[in-house]
Amino acid sequence: MSQVDEFSLIRLLTGGKQTTAFQREGGVVTGIGDDAAVVNVNSGTQWILTCDTMTEEVHFKQVTMRDRDVGFKAMGSAVSDIAAMGGQPRFALIALCAPKGTDMERVKAMYDGLYACASRYGVVIVGGDTTSTTGGITISVTVIGEAPAGKALLRSTATEGDAVFVTGYLGRSAAGLEWLLQRNIPSGLWEEEEGAAEEMASLEGIGAYPLLVEAHCRPLPQIEAGLALSESGVCHALNDVSDGLSSEAWEIVEASAIGIDLMEDLIPIADDVHAYAISQGRSPLDYVLNGGEDYQLLGTVPAEHAPAVQARLGELGIAFHKIGRVNSAHREVRLIRNAGESVVLDKKGYNHFSGRDEG
Amino acid sequence: MSQVDEFSLIRLLTGGKQTTAFQREGGVVTGIGDDAAVVNVNSGTQWILTCDTMTEEVHFKQVTMRDRDVGFKAMGSAVSDIAAMGGQPRFALIALCAPKGTDMERVKAMYDGLYACASRYGVVIVGGDTTSTTGGITISVTVIGEAPAGKALLRSTATEGDAVFVTGYLGRSAAGLEWLLQRNIPSGLWEEEEGAAEEMASLEGIGAYPLLVEAHCRPLPQIEAGLALSESGVCHALNDVSDGLSSEAWEIVEASAIGIDLMEDLIPIADDVHAYAISQGRSPLDYVLNGGEDYQLLGTVPAEHAPAVQARLGELGIAFHKIGRVNSAHREVRLIRNAGESVVLDKKGYNHFSGRDEG
């Protein structure tokens, strides 16, 4: 990570990753190599700006994620913020810090993952900075997206009469993380087990619950769902589930000044989360309500439009689950249990519900 | 830096810093607080994207910079990349990592500096991420600027017949850094010496060479100069001097496939750099050619237009120094010494010139 090698390092990390044609089509006028990148702006759009950081030992460990996964997920978490606004991600910049003496193959693998995720979503990486640090590896990703003017979906627009929905299934990433921490396999082993395929299509041979592991290591931002929700013209609030269903619902409650009632019997539980939770002697809801990093979308639409939105997302192969409703009679997130009991969910977990202290 | 305190931390660091009116005027539709920020885009412009990182012990130490200076300079170095493209900076996002247990007053002081610099240049801080890390404090700043379509100034456009110029004076930051390292005063003392004034207008009472210290701790990106150069319509290549004159001139040489001859007798030496260098028994040129982080602009204009550009910058109070010329007979950066001798400058310093090993 020395200053002297800056240019050859940039070439090592970014060279040949995205073709000139891909960059041109993406709107790049001047890419990596000058003081800054220059990009074209579409008229009639607004830009959506977000930034996300992952640091070693805090957000990832070598026993839970291979270096390529770290890069993929760092890009994915920032791209997911654009999905949560109903936008189209366009450009990214990467700030990577690594301690002196870091094996450059590790950094290169992280960049491979950053590019794999970026290219999957049509995002052009137009710049960045790679520096040394005294601590663990840190990756900050800034993503710039766009949406037609006035169409970005905020947290603050949920209203009485809205149905609350979630795309896909939650809790899978948290279950996968827990399983990885229990196995405690150093990442070197994972690398050996990996085939040449860029997309880590298969995780065979590493034990049970492979899709939970993939959900943790390679979460897929729901850009297509976000765009379809924006284009529907009827979607109100939208959030991505990075911190768990309870926490994200609370964010909508606070931003919109409404209440949310979630119906226990409507909350979808994926088969593998159910099986894993039972094997651990826990309730699947533990993972769904408090597990984060699934990057599914949580939002609200007027109840009368929910069937049409569900049908539209269904055409795209995206599961739309109505899980509750906006209730402006309170300002909380409540879980209506199957027996009819109403429980206030805690923002930082759901201690009030399970008695478990999330610390 | 715990997850639980995320919202109160954001409020502590960003609350009350930039008014809603300032943000609106800056084009912000939705600022800090949602998944991402939403901003308006001007038609007919291109966007300029850049990202810069500063890490403790690598880019700054407590004996050289107060925390507020660290923030100011982190923002300044990214804003300077926009100046180097002749653009107008508009928005910034900040990724700050700090070890667990970091005094929040330190982080707050860094944010104060980030905001002081941003607001000075009309930049709205629209997002960021504050996380813990196992290492020293790291600040990554992404800045988004704009320029009229096709008007951004690149490194690759220097041509035969161009004069090479620099704004202001170089080497001041490097001299200030050296002086600070020699004094080795812990930053706490600096804080006590600081008055209440936001802009660190005065550094009285801390010893000799105060303006060299200010040049190191609070460098001012040359946005106004960059805009004037872009508006002149005749400026060719442009770079900001972040790594020293030799290094930046080499970047233009390599990007433009030309050579540059710098004339020793034309290179301006500030009085304080001269006095400081003499006191250290060194040549002032050491600091000018190899000292970085002055954030002045180095560029080229057709020789016949140089007087008009100089006059225009002079009206704005900006010093324009013609220091050499493009010479397409070679592909190097050469210093033509006062005695007529021609010396090739090394990109990584100027070992070939002084015999000094920059290591």
XYZ file of C-alpha atoms in Angstrom:
718
model
C 0.000 0.000 0.000
C 2.853 2.396 -0.688
C 2.475 5.691 -2.497
C 5.089 4.650 -5.026
C 2.990 1.785 -6.329
C -0.233 3.759 -6.513
C -0.687 3.577 -10.266
C 0.245 -0.066 -10.672
C -2.014 -0.874 -7.725
C -4.934 0.909 -9.405
C -4.242 -1.070 -12.557
C -4.055 -4.339 -10.609
C -7.349 -3.691 -8.861
C -9.412 -2.067 -11.598
C -7.779 -3.020 -14.916
C -9.927 -4.930 -17.403
C -12.887 -5.126 -15.063
C -15.410 -3.009 -16.902
C -15.032 -2.455 -20.647
C -14.861 0.979 -22.203
C -18.147 0.201 -23.958
C -19.811 -0.669 -20.635
C -18.535 2.575 -19.144
C -19.648 4.655 -22.146
C -23.111 3.135 -22.095
C -23.196 3.850 -18.380
C -22.607 7.547 -19.031
C -18.910 7.860 -18.237
C -17.051 10.605 -20.089
C -13.773 10.310 -18.143
C -13.253 7.344 -15.823
C -10.534 6.286 -13.417
C -7.188 8.033 -13.930
C -7.764 11.776 -13.717
C -8.316 13.908 -10.604
C -11.991 12.964 -10.734
C -14.438 11.178 -13.016
C -16.775 13.035 -15.378
C -20.191 11.563 -16.106
C -23.269 12.514 -18.094
C -26.484 13.449 -16.339
C -29.927 12.629 -17.722
C -32.338 15.538 -17.859
C -35.528 15.294 -15.830
C -33.933 13.145 -13.152
C -32.867 13.664 -9.572
C -29.767 12.036 -8.154
C -29.700 9.729 -5.187
C -26.533 9.713 -3.089
C -25.514 7.190 -0.458
C -22.457 5.869 1.308
C -21.865 2.676 3.304
C -18.860 1.313 5.175
C -17.817 -2.207 6.164
C -14.890 -2.793 8.526
C -13.113 -6.015 9.421
C -14.028 -7.559 12.777
C -16.994 -5.172 13.049
C -18.975 -6.000 9.881
C -17.142 -9.088 8.697
C -14.637 -11.661 9.852
C -12.486 -14.074 7.930
C -14.456 -16.986 9.359
C -17.740 -15.639 7.985
C -16.901 -14.172 4.604
C -14.365 -14.757 1.901
C -12.696 -11.595 0.632
C -14.713 -11.631 -2.568
C -17.915 -11.806 -0.547
C -16.781 -8.822 1.497
C -16.418 -6.758 -1.656
C -19.690 -7.992 -3.106
C -21.576 -7.193 0.082
C -19.945 -3.787 0.567
C -21.166 -2.773 -2.883
C -24.492 -4.515 -2.327
C -25.303 -2.683 0.878
C -24.801 0.709 -0.784
C -26.703 -0.325 -3.920
C -29.521 -1.467 -1.622
C -29.924 2.097 -0.344
C -30.671 3.122 -3.935
C -33.209 0.255 -4.198
C -34.837 1.581 -1.021
C -35.420 4.888 -2.822
C -36.836 3.196 -5.927
C -33.834 4.407 -7.922
C -31.486 3.099 -10.578
C -27.856 2.860 -9.375
C -25.386 4.380 -11.835
C -21.914 5.077 -10.440
C -19.762 4.047 -7.499
C -16.582 5.218 -5.801
C -14.606 3.010 -3.428
C -12.389 3.978 -0.491
C -10.432 0.957 0.690
C -8.026 1.076 3.643
C -5.812 -1.883 4.500
C -2.960 -2.288 6.982
C 0.580 -2.187 5.647
C 1.711 -5.649 4.668
C -1.773 -6.798 3.645
C -1.591 -9.526 1.015
C -2.554 -7.737 -2.201
C -4.376 -10.894 -3.289
C -6.849 -10.230 -0.476
C -7.436 -6.667 -1.651
C -7.703 -7.850 -5.240
C -10.299 -10.448 -4.234
C -12.317 -7.723 -2.499
C -12.192 -5.605 -5.642
C -13.263 -8.638 -7.683
C -16.325 -8.864 -5.445
C -16.982 -5.124 -5.637
C -16.905 -5.325 -9.425
C -18.998 -8.512 -9.571
C -21.802 -6.785 -7.675
C -21.430 -3.445 -9.470
C -21.525 -4.964 -12.941
C -24.512 -7.137 -12.034
C -26.474 -3.950 -11.343
C -25.073 -1.905 -14.220
C -23.044 0.285 -11.866
C -19.822 1.802 -13.221
C -16.976 2.128 -10.715
C -15.564 5.549 -11.593
C -13.107 6.251 -8.822
C -11.739 5.559 -5.428
C -8.818 5.726 -3.113
C -6.712 2.914 -1.692
C -4.676 3.813 1.385
C -2.946 2.128 4.275
C -4.262 2.181 7.829
C -3.186 0.972 11.254
C -6.347 -1.095 11.709
C -8.316 -3.767 9.887
C -9.513 -3.533 6.328
C -12.206 -0.911 5.767
C -14.276 -0.473 2.615
C -16.482 2.559 2.076
C -18.646 2.578 -1.011
C -20.449 5.654 -2.324
C -23.164 4.938 -4.872
C -24.878 7.528 -7.028
C -28.212 6.603 -8.552
C -31.035 8.418 -10.238
C -34.802 8.550 -10.352
C -37.284 10.594 -12.377
C -37.738 13.945 -10.633
C -40.097 13.656 -7.672
C -40.296 9.854 -7.857
C -37.813 8.808 -5.171
C -39.567 6.800 -2.436
C -38.995 8.101 1.093
C -39.629 6.713 4.569
C -41.874 9.549 5.516
C -44.867 8.913 3.279
C -46.721 6.031 4.945
C -50.373 6.971 5.601
C -53.523 5.590 7.173
C -55.108 3.063 4.882
C -51.794 1.660 3.682
C -50.966 -2.008 3.667
C -47.445 -2.847 4.898
C -45.507 -5.258 2.692
C -42.141 -6.912 2.419
C -40.450 -8.445 -0.627
C -38.975 -11.935 -0.362
C -38.054 -13.559 2.949
C -36.286 -12.161 5.994
C -33.965 -13.575 8.639
C -31.972 -15.677 6.208
C -28.797 -13.614 6.433
C -28.843 -13.642 10.250
C -29.343 -17.413 10.309
C -26.503 -17.862 7.822
C -24.201 -15.658 9.899
C -24.973 -17.588 13.070
C -24.279 -20.879 11.321
C -20.963 -19.585 9.938
C -19.837 -18.342 13.353
C -20.651 -21.742 14.854
C -18.655 -23.587 12.186
C -15.751 -21.130 12.522
C -13.932 -22.220 9.339
C -11.067 -19.950 8.320
C -11.696 -18.242 4.999
C -8.720 -19.941 3.357
C -10.701 -23.148 3.302
C -13.603 -21.429 1.622
C -11.363 -20.095 -1.076
C -10.105 -23.608 -1.821
C -13.618 -24.868 -2.097
C -14.645 -22.214 -4.547
C -14.842 -22.998 -8.225
C -13.861 -20.541 -10.924
C -17.365 -19.212 -11.440
C -17.631 -15.503 -10.684
C -21.020 -15.589 -9.123
C -20.534 -18.248 -6.457
C -23.523 -20.004 -7.958
C -23.065 -23.038 -5.801
C -22.019 -23.525 -2.217
C -22.169 -27.307 -2.315
C -19.923 -29.265 -0.061
C -19.776 -26.787 2.764
C -22.525 -28.334 4.807
C -26.147 -27.691 5.497
C -28.134 -24.512 4.870
C -26.051 -23.295 1.899
C -28.633 -20.758 0.813
C -28.610 -19.153 4.239
C -24.850 -18.730 3.867
C -25.303 -17.248 0.432
C -27.961 -14.891 1.810
C -25.402 -13.639 4.323
C -22.371 -13.480 2.038
C -23.938 -12.405 -1.239
C -27.170 -10.567 -0.477
C -28.881 -9.210 -3.574
C -30.219 -5.649 -3.457
C -33.781 -5.420 -4.754
C -33.239 -2.826 -7.463
C -35.819 -4.340 -9.816
C -38.442 -4.383 -7.079
C -37.676 -0.794 -6.097
C -37.974 0.408 -9.683
C -41.260 -1.466 -10.177
C -42.625 0.008 -6.940
C -41.626 3.505 -8.040
C -43.114 2.986 -11.495
C -46.368 1.716 -9.990
C -46.998 5.301 -8.920
C -48.851 4.135 -5.800
C -46.062 3.060 -3.459
C -45.767 5.256 -0.388
C -42.951 4.616 2.133
C -40.024 2.338 1.320
C -37.014 1.072 3.299
C -34.469 -1.672 2.766
C -34.148 -4.227 5.546
C -30.553 -3.761 6.643
C -31.178 -3.816 10.407
C -34.113 -6.210 10.812
C -37.843 -5.878 10.281
C -38.562 -4.305 13.696
C -35.934 -1.635 13.306
C -36.902 -0.741 9.742
C -40.607 -0.587 10.573
C -39.767 1.764 13.434
C -37.907 4.020 11.018
C -41.028 4.307 8.859
C -43.171 4.904 11.956
C -40.941 7.724 13.166
C -40.458 9.335 9.762
C -44.150 9.118 8.818
C -45.657 9.765 12.281
C -48.013 6.794 12.035
C -48.191 3.377 13.701
C -47.692 -0.048 12.160
C -49.472 -3.278 13.071
C -47.674 -6.398 11.836
C -49.719 -9.614 11.728
C -47.764 -12.629 12.939
C -49.709 -15.010 10.713
C -48.911 -12.944 7.615
C -45.151 -12.710 8.136
C -43.557 -15.177 5.705
C -41.011 -17.626 7.074
C -38.690 -19.293 4.574
C -38.457 -23.066 4.945
C -34.719 -22.999 5.608
C -35.007 -20.290 8.264
C -37.766 -22.319 9.900
C -35.692 -25.511 9.846
C -32.566 -23.749 11.089
C -34.399 -21.923 13.901
C -36.031 -25.132 15.118
C -32.606 -26.852 15.087
C -31.354 -24.082 17.379
C -34.373 -24.243 19.667
C -35.381 -20.719 18.733
C -38.404 -19.095 17.186
C -38.060 -18.344 13.453
C -39.517 -14.910 14.254
C -36.326 -14.125 16.202
C -34.427 -14.120 12.932
C -37.131 -12.388 10.901
C -37.789 -9.506 13.299
C -34.226 -8.851 14.442
C -31.894 -10.285 11.833
C -30.527 -7.701 9.440
C -28.725 -7.556 6.106
C -31.337 -9.318 4.001
C -31.720 -6.199 1.844
C -35.315 -7.005 1.029
C -37.691 -4.036 0.796
C -40.232 -3.031 3.423
C -42.862 -0.541 2.343
C -46.431 0.653 2.298
C -49.045 0.982 -0.451
C -52.714 1.960 -0.176
C -54.517 -1.296 0.668
C -56.710 -1.089 -2.431
C -53.639 -1.028 -4.689
C -51.827 -3.895 -2.973
C -53.252 -6.644 -5.241
C -52.173 -4.837 -8.427
C -48.696 -4.176 -7.037
C -48.434 -7.784 -5.922
C -49.436 -8.933 -9.405
C -46.897 -6.637 -11.075
C -44.047 -7.820 -8.833
C -45.201 -11.400 -9.377
C -44.728 -10.943 -13.130
C -41.135 -10.025 -12.344
C -40.696 -13.095 -10.155
C -40.564 -11.028 -6.977
C -42.479 -12.238 -3.920
C -44.713 -9.533 -2.398
C -45.994 -10.322 1.088
C -48.593 -8.167 2.742
C -47.617 -8.383 6.428
C -49.620 -5.660 8.159
C -51.149 -2.228 7.960
C -50.612 1.349 8.913
C -52.582 2.244 12.040
C -52.565 5.932 12.846
C -54.215 5.343 16.227
C -50.736 4.807 17.735
C -47.087 5.627 17.012
C -45.489 2.235 17.545
C -44.613 -0.964 15.771
C -46.892 -3.645 17.151
C -46.980 -7.345 16.455
C -50.481 -8.790 16.495
C -49.864 -12.364 17.596
C -51.890 -15.257 16.250
C -53.844 -15.404 19.497
C -54.810 -11.773 19.044
C -52.429 -10.375 21.667
C -50.700 -7.123 20.680
C -47.009 -6.706 21.544
C -44.943 -3.565 21.056
C -41.740 -4.422 19.195
C -38.535 -2.862 20.411
C -36.577 -0.876 17.902
C -33.283 -2.427 18.868
C -34.451 -5.991 18.814
C -37.581 -7.179 20.384
C -36.763 -7.638 24.034
C -40.325 -6.745 25.009
C -41.566 -9.659 22.985
C -39.180 -12.503 23.730
C -37.615 -11.262 26.914
C -34.263 -11.782 25.227
C -31.758 -9.003 25.867
C -30.147 -7.904 22.640
C -27.519 -5.929 24.556
C -19.699 4.174 18.080
C -22.423 1.674 18.901
C -25.295 0.848 16.573
C -27.773 1.736 19.312
C -26.679 5.372 19.363
C -26.616 5.801 15.607
C -29.361 8.397 15.347
C -28.270 10.496 18.300
C -24.711 10.335 16.985
C -25.834 11.608 13.575
C -27.680 14.425 15.315
C -24.623 15.260 17.438
C -22.319 15.385 14.427
C -24.530 16.983 11.793
C -27.317 18.796 13.631
C -27.612 22.530 13.080
C -24.560 22.683 10.837
C -26.133 23.637 7.530
C -29.517 25.348 7.481
C -32.466 23.996 5.537
C -32.295 27.118 3.366
C -28.610 26.473 2.592
C -29.440 22.895 1.648
C -32.432 23.894 -0.498
C -30.392 26.495 -2.344
C -27.735 23.848 -2.835
C -30.237 21.601 -4.589
C -31.084 19.158 -1.807
C -34.551 17.627 -1.984
C -34.058 15.078 0.826
C -30.992 15.340 3.036
C -29.545 13.263 5.859
C -32.017 10.871 7.482
C -33.443 8.619 4.782
C -31.765 5.648 3.071
C -30.071 8.073 0.695
C -30.146 11.754 -0.203
C -32.057 13.096 -3.197
C -30.691 16.117 -5.049
C -31.605 18.159 -8.087
C -29.489 18.034 -11.208
C -28.931 21.035 -13.468
C -29.557 20.421 -17.149
C -26.643 20.905 -19.522
C -24.071 19.882 -16.942
C -21.846 16.888 -16.385
C -21.073 15.592 -12.928
C -17.616 15.261 -11.464
C -17.098 12.502 -8.922
C -14.156 12.055 -6.571
C -13.234 10.367 -3.325
C -10.327 10.929 -0.919
C -9.287 9.240 2.314
C -7.198 10.405 5.267
C -6.109 7.957 7.969
C -4.507 8.630 11.330
C -0.742 8.055 11.560
C -0.577 7.775 7.750
C -1.993 11.149 6.660
C -2.132 12.961 9.973
C -0.903 12.712 13.543
C -2.080 14.379 16.695
C 1.167 16.336 16.883
C 0.628 17.885 13.450
C -3.067 18.567 13.210
C -5.886 19.366 15.565
C -9.010 17.314 14.991
C -10.822 20.204 13.392
C -7.951 20.641 10.952
C -8.144 16.959 10.068
C -11.792 17.344 9.093
C -11.155 20.571 7.224
C -8.294 19.053 5.255
C -10.131 15.801 4.493
C -12.937 17.805 2.898
C -10.428 20.178 1.285
C -8.457 17.467 -0.448
C -11.591 16.045 -2.104
C -12.906 19.508 -3.003
C -9.495 20.207 -4.554
C -10.021 17.351 -7.021
C -13.110 19.213 -8.249
C -11.022 22.409 -8.553
C -8.528 20.437 -10.632
C -11.321 19.672 -13.107
C -12.489 23.307 -13.231
C -15.756 22.293 -11.570
C -18.117 23.593 -8.927
C -18.355 21.292 -5.879
C -21.950 20.628 -4.836
C -22.447 17.682 -2.480
C -20.372 15.547 -0.126
C -20.751 12.247 1.717
C -18.526 11.295 4.645
C -17.452 7.859 5.839
C -15.781 8.130 9.233
C -14.348 5.127 11.107
C -13.065 5.441 14.648
C -11.933 2.845 17.195
C -14.352 1.902 19.949
C -13.884 4.164 22.937
C -12.882 7.181 20.835
C -13.761 10.414 22.614
C -16.831 11.658 20.737
C -15.521 15.201 21.181
C -12.679 14.273 18.822
C -15.112 12.988 16.202
C -17.318 16.025 16.686
C -14.331 18.327 16.187
C -13.498 16.516 12.936
C -17.076 16.980 11.755
C -16.858 20.663 12.718
C -13.845 20.931 10.406
C -15.544 18.972 7.632
C -18.509 21.339 7.800
C -16.326 24.454 8.048
C -14.616 23.563 4.783
C -17.783 22.323 3.058
C -19.792 25.428 3.878
C -16.955 27.689 2.806
C -17.194 26.183 -0.682
C -20.992 25.934 -0.829
C -20.882 22.140 -0.506
C -23.872 20.451 1.145
C -23.052 17.377 3.231
C -25.897 15.030 2.301
C -24.924 11.742 3.839
C -22.387 9.501 5.390
C -21.687 6.604 7.634
C -19.975 6.543 11.013
C -18.688 3.143 12.106
C -16.203 1.652 14.515
C -12.908 0.104 13.444
C -9.999 -1.681 15.072
C -7.478 0.867 13.793
C -6.939 4.609 13.809
C -9.472 7.171 12.703
C -10.185 7.129 8.979
C -12.155 9.738 7.042
C -13.222 9.176 3.437
C -14.913 12.049 1.684
C -16.762 11.726 -1.610
C -17.471 15.016 -3.358
C -19.802 15.480 -6.300
C -19.353 18.564 -8.413
C -20.536 19.768 -11.777
C -19.317 21.556 -14.861
C -20.994 22.656 -18.078
C -21.046 19.672 -20.457
C -17.677 19.225 -22.138
C -15.943 21.862 -20.007
C -14.195 19.722 -17.384
C -10.425 20.204 -17.542
C -8.417 16.980 -17.862
C -4.756 16.082 -17.497
C -4.518 14.777 -21.010
C -4.910 17.960 -23.031
C -1.521 19.681 -22.764
C -0.116 20.445 -26.227
C 2.964 21.900 -27.896
C 2.915 25.658 -27.660
C 1.391 25.684 -24.170
C 2.818 27.636 -21.296
C 2.916 25.756 -17.978
C 1.598 27.689 -14.992
C 0.922 27.303 -11.307
C -1.399 29.303 -9.055
C -0.041 30.675 -5.788
C 3.031 29.285 -4.040
C 4.155 25.723 -3.461
C 6.106 23.936 -0.735
C 4.429 25.779 2.099
C 2.462 22.794 3.391
C 5.559 20.548 3.393
C 7.580 23.171 5.270
C 4.759 23.586 7.787
C 4.532 19.830 8.312
C 8.276 19.539 8.895
C 8.184 22.371 11.403
C 5.240 20.791 13.253
C 6.975 17.408 13.444
C 10.085 19.068 14.847
C 8.098 20.919 17.522
C 6.148 17.725 18.373
C 3.457 19.473 20.439
C 0.492 17.268 21.334
C -2.709 18.493 19.780
C -4.347 19.149 23.136
C -2.124 22.181 23.510
C -3.169 23.481 20.129
C -6.788 23.196 21.099
C -6.183 25.324 24.179
C -4.473 27.914 22.079
C -7.363 28.132 19.662
C -9.871 30.915 19.977
C -13.559 30.475 19.397
C -13.405 31.596 15.784
C -14.497 28.918 13.340
C -11.986 29.670 10.680
C -8.737 29.537 12.646
C -8.063 33.004 11.311
C -5.020 33.449 13.481
C -2.297 31.130 14.629
C -0.553 33.722 16.758
C 1.363 32.601 19.759
C 2.387 29.220 18.478
C 5.813 30.236 17.265
C 7.434 31.097 13.996
C 6.149 30.397 10.493
C 2.440 30.410 11.403
C 1.308 30.676 7.796
C 3.289 27.575 6.863
C 1.413 25.750 9.615
C -1.886 27.064 8.335
C -0.924 25.991 4.807
C -0.456 22.460 6.108
C -3.467 22.284 8.419
C -6.017 24.313 6.496
C -5.105 24.225 2.800
C -7.595 26.038 0.612
C -8.710 24.314 -2.594
C -8.563 26.655 -5.591
C -12.160 26.363 -6.733
C -12.388 29.976 -7.887
C -9.214 29.623 -9.947
C -10.427 26.355 -11.499
C -13.753 27.892 -12.476
C -12.059 30.958 -13.969
C -9.678 28.736 -15.928
C -12.580 26.672 -17.245
C -14.562 29.789 -18.125
C -11.564 31.259 -19.961
C -12.179 28.631 -22.623
C -8.445 28.377 -23.378
C -7.084 26.313 -20.480
C -5.777 22.928 -21.551
C -4.471 20.472 -18.914
C -5.123 21.022 -15.208
C -4.036 19.206 -12.030
C -4.083 20.062 -8.342
C -0.765 19.882 -6.538
C -1.424 17.210 -3.934
C 1.850 15.291 -4.372
C 4.383 17.982 -5.268
C 5.175 19.867 -8.467
C 7.416 17.152 -9.960
C 4.870 14.422 -9.488
C 1.942 16.462 -10.808
C 3.906 17.643 -13.849
C 4.758 14.002 -14.582
C 1.075 13.121 -14.472
C 0.346 15.723 -17.151
C 3.330 14.516 -19.197
C 2.137 10.904 -19.109
C -1.525 11.692 -19.724
C -0.835 14.162 -22.537
C 2.172 12.390 -24.119
C 4.261 15.577 -24.185
C 7.285 16.832 -22.273
C 7.495 19.719 -19.815
C 10.409 22.095 -19.275
C 10.249 23.977 -15.977
C 12.449 27.071 -15.652
C 14.144 27.352 -12.263
C 14.193 31.129 -12.399
C 10.448 31.304 -13.032
C 9.360 29.033 -10.175
C 8.001 31.298 -7.436
C 9.341 30.838 -3.934
C 7.292 32.306 -1.086
C 9.295 34.377 1.387
C 8.423 32.145 4.322
C 9.370 28.959 2.466
C 12.651 30.592 1.510
C 13.397 31.673 5.087
C 12.390 28.317 6.527
C 14.445 26.328 3.990
C 17.532 28.427 4.636
C 17.087 27.908 8.396
C 17.139 24.156 7.742
C 20.139 24.318 5.448
C 18.097 23.107 2.511
C 17.171 24.442 -0.902
C 13.717 26.043 -1.099
C 13.239 24.073 -4.320
C 13.270 20.860 -2.238
C 9.963 21.924 -0.745
C 8.494 23.309 -3.950
C 9.274 20.340 -6.203
C 8.582 17.531 -3.749
C 6.342 18.928 -1.031
C 2.690 18.047 -1.536
C -0.694 19.083 -0.208
C -0.586 22.716 -1.248
C -3.658 22.192 -3.428
C -2.627 24.924 -5.825
C -3.361 24.310 -9.505
C -0.809 23.309 -12.129
C -1.891 23.604 -15.729
C -1.190 24.592 -19.289
C -2.593 27.288 -21.599
C -1.500 28.259 -25.122
C 1.376 30.690 -24.580
C -0.398 33.473 -26.477
C -3.354 33.315 -24.073
C -1.265 33.258 -20.899
C -1.263 37.061 -20.355
C -5.059 37.302 -20.626
C -5.549 34.374 -18.245
C -3.031 35.896 -15.848
C -4.903 39.208 -15.992
C -8.259 37.523 -15.344
C -6.950 35.560 -12.358
C -5.253 38.732 -11.111
C -8.639 40.476 -11.038
C -9.774 37.692 -8.716
C -6.730 38.130 -6.507
C -5.199 34.830 -7.629
C -1.487 34.688 -8.403
C -0.743 33.105 -11.804
C 2.888 32.139 -12.328
C 4.142 30.995 -15.692
C 6.834 28.474 -14.765
C 7.666 26.645 -17.981
C 6.437 25.296 -21.281
C 5.292 22.176 -23.009
C 8.094 20.663 -25.089
C 6.976 17.825 -27.311
C 10.583 16.955 -28.229
C 10.762 14.723 -25.139
C 8.461 12.888 -22.725
C 9.909 13.962 -19.399
C 9.690 16.672 -16.783
C 12.913 18.650 -16.981
C 14.126 21.478 -14.808
C 16.129 24.053 -16.736
C 18.501 25.389 -14.075
C 19.522 29.009 -13.937
C 22.920 28.112 -15.395
C 21.199 26.493 -18.393
C 21.747 22.890 -17.291
C 18.765 20.588 -17.902
C 17.912 18.019 -15.195
C 15.256 15.314 -15.450
C 13.021 15.452 -12.393
C 12.090 12.183 -10.775
C 8.417 11.468 -10.414
C 8.737 10.259 -6.862
C 10.780 13.141 -5.611
C 13.781 14.480 -7.360
C 16.590 12.161 -6.438
C 18.223 12.722 -9.824
C 18.433 16.401 -9.079
C 19.573 16.654 -5.469
C 21.026 13.206 -4.992
C 18.753 12.948 -1.979
C 17.064 9.580 -1.602
C 13.364 10.021 -0.993
C 13.073 6.348 -0.102
